[in-house]
CSV table of C-alpha atoms in Angstrom, one decimal:
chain,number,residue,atom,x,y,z
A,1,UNK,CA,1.4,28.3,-3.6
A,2,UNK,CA,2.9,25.4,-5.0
A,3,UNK,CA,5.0,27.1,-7.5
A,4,UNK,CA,7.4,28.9,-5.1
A,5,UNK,CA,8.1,25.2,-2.8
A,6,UNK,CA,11.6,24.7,-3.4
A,7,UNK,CA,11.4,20.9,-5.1
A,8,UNK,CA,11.5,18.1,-3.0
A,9,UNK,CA,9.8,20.3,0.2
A,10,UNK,CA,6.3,19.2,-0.6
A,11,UNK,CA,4.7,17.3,1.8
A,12,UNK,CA,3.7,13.6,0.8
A,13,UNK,CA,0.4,12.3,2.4
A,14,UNK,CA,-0.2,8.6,3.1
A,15,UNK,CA,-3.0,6.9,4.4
A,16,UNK,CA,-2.1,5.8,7.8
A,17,UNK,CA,-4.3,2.7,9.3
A,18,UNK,CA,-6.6,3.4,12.0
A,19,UNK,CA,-6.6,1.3,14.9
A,20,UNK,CA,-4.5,-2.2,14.8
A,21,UNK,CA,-3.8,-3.9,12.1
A,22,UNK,CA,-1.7,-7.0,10.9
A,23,UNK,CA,0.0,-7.8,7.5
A,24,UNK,CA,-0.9,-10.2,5.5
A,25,UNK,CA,2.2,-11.5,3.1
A,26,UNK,CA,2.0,-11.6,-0.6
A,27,UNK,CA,3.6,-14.9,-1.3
A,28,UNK,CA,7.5,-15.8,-0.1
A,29,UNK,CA,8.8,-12.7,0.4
A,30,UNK,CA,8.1,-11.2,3.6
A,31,UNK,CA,9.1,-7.8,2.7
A,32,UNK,CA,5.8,-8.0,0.4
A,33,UNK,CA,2.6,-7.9,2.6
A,34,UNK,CA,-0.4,-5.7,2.7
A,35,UNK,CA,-1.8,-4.4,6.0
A,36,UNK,CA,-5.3,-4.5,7.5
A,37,UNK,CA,-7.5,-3.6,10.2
A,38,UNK,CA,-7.5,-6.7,13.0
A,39,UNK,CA,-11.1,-5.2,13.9
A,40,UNK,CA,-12.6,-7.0,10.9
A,41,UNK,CA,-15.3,-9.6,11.1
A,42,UNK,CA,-13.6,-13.2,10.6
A,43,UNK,CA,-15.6,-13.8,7.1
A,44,UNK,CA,-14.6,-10.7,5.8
A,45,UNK,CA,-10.9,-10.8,7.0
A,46,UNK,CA,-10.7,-14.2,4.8
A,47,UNK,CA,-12.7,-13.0,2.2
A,48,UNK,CA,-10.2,-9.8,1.9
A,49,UNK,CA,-7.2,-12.4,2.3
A,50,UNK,CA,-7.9,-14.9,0.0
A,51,UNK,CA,-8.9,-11.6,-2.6
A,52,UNK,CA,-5.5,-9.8,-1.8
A,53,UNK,CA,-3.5,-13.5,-2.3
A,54,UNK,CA,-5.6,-14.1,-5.6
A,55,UNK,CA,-4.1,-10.8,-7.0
A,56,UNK,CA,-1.0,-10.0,-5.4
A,57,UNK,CA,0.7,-10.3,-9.2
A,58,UNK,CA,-1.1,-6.8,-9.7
A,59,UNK,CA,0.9,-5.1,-6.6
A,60,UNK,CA,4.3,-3.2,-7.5
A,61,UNK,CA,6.7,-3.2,-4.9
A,62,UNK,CA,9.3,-0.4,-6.6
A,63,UNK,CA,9.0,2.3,-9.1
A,64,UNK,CA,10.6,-0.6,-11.0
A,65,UNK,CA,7.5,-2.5,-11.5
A,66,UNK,CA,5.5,0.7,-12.9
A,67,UNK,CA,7.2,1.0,-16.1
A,68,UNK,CA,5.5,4.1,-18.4
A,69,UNK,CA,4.8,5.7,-14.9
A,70,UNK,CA,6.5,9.0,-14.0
A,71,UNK,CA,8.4,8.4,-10.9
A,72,UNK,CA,6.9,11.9,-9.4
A,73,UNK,CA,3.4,10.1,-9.4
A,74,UNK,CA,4.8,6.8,-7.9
């Protein structure tokens, strides 16, 4: 039952990436890159690269960033 963990004993569950991968950075910063799968096809990998690249202002990289969010969620 979740009610009788003692609080900050849960369990956190990310998604791990299968197989290899490589990251893909964000802009300057090299802290600030996204991962993904090396198996892709070439069109796709771009595709996903040049999508990622277009959008990265929509990433937050610290609870910081997520202002109105409850740090619990983030």
């Amino acid at each position: 039952k979740l009610k009788d963990k003692e609080p900050g004993t849960e369990k956190i569950y990310r998604p791990i990436p299968d197989g290899d991968f490589e990251v893909i950075p964000l802009g300057d910063d090299p802290s600030k890159g996204i991962k993904i799968g090396t198996g892709l096809p070439d069109l796709v990998r771009k595709q996903l690269e040049t999508c990622l690249k277009g959008n990265a202002e929509l990433f937050a990289w610290s609870a910081a960033e997520m202002p109105g969010i409850d740090p619990e969620v983030a």
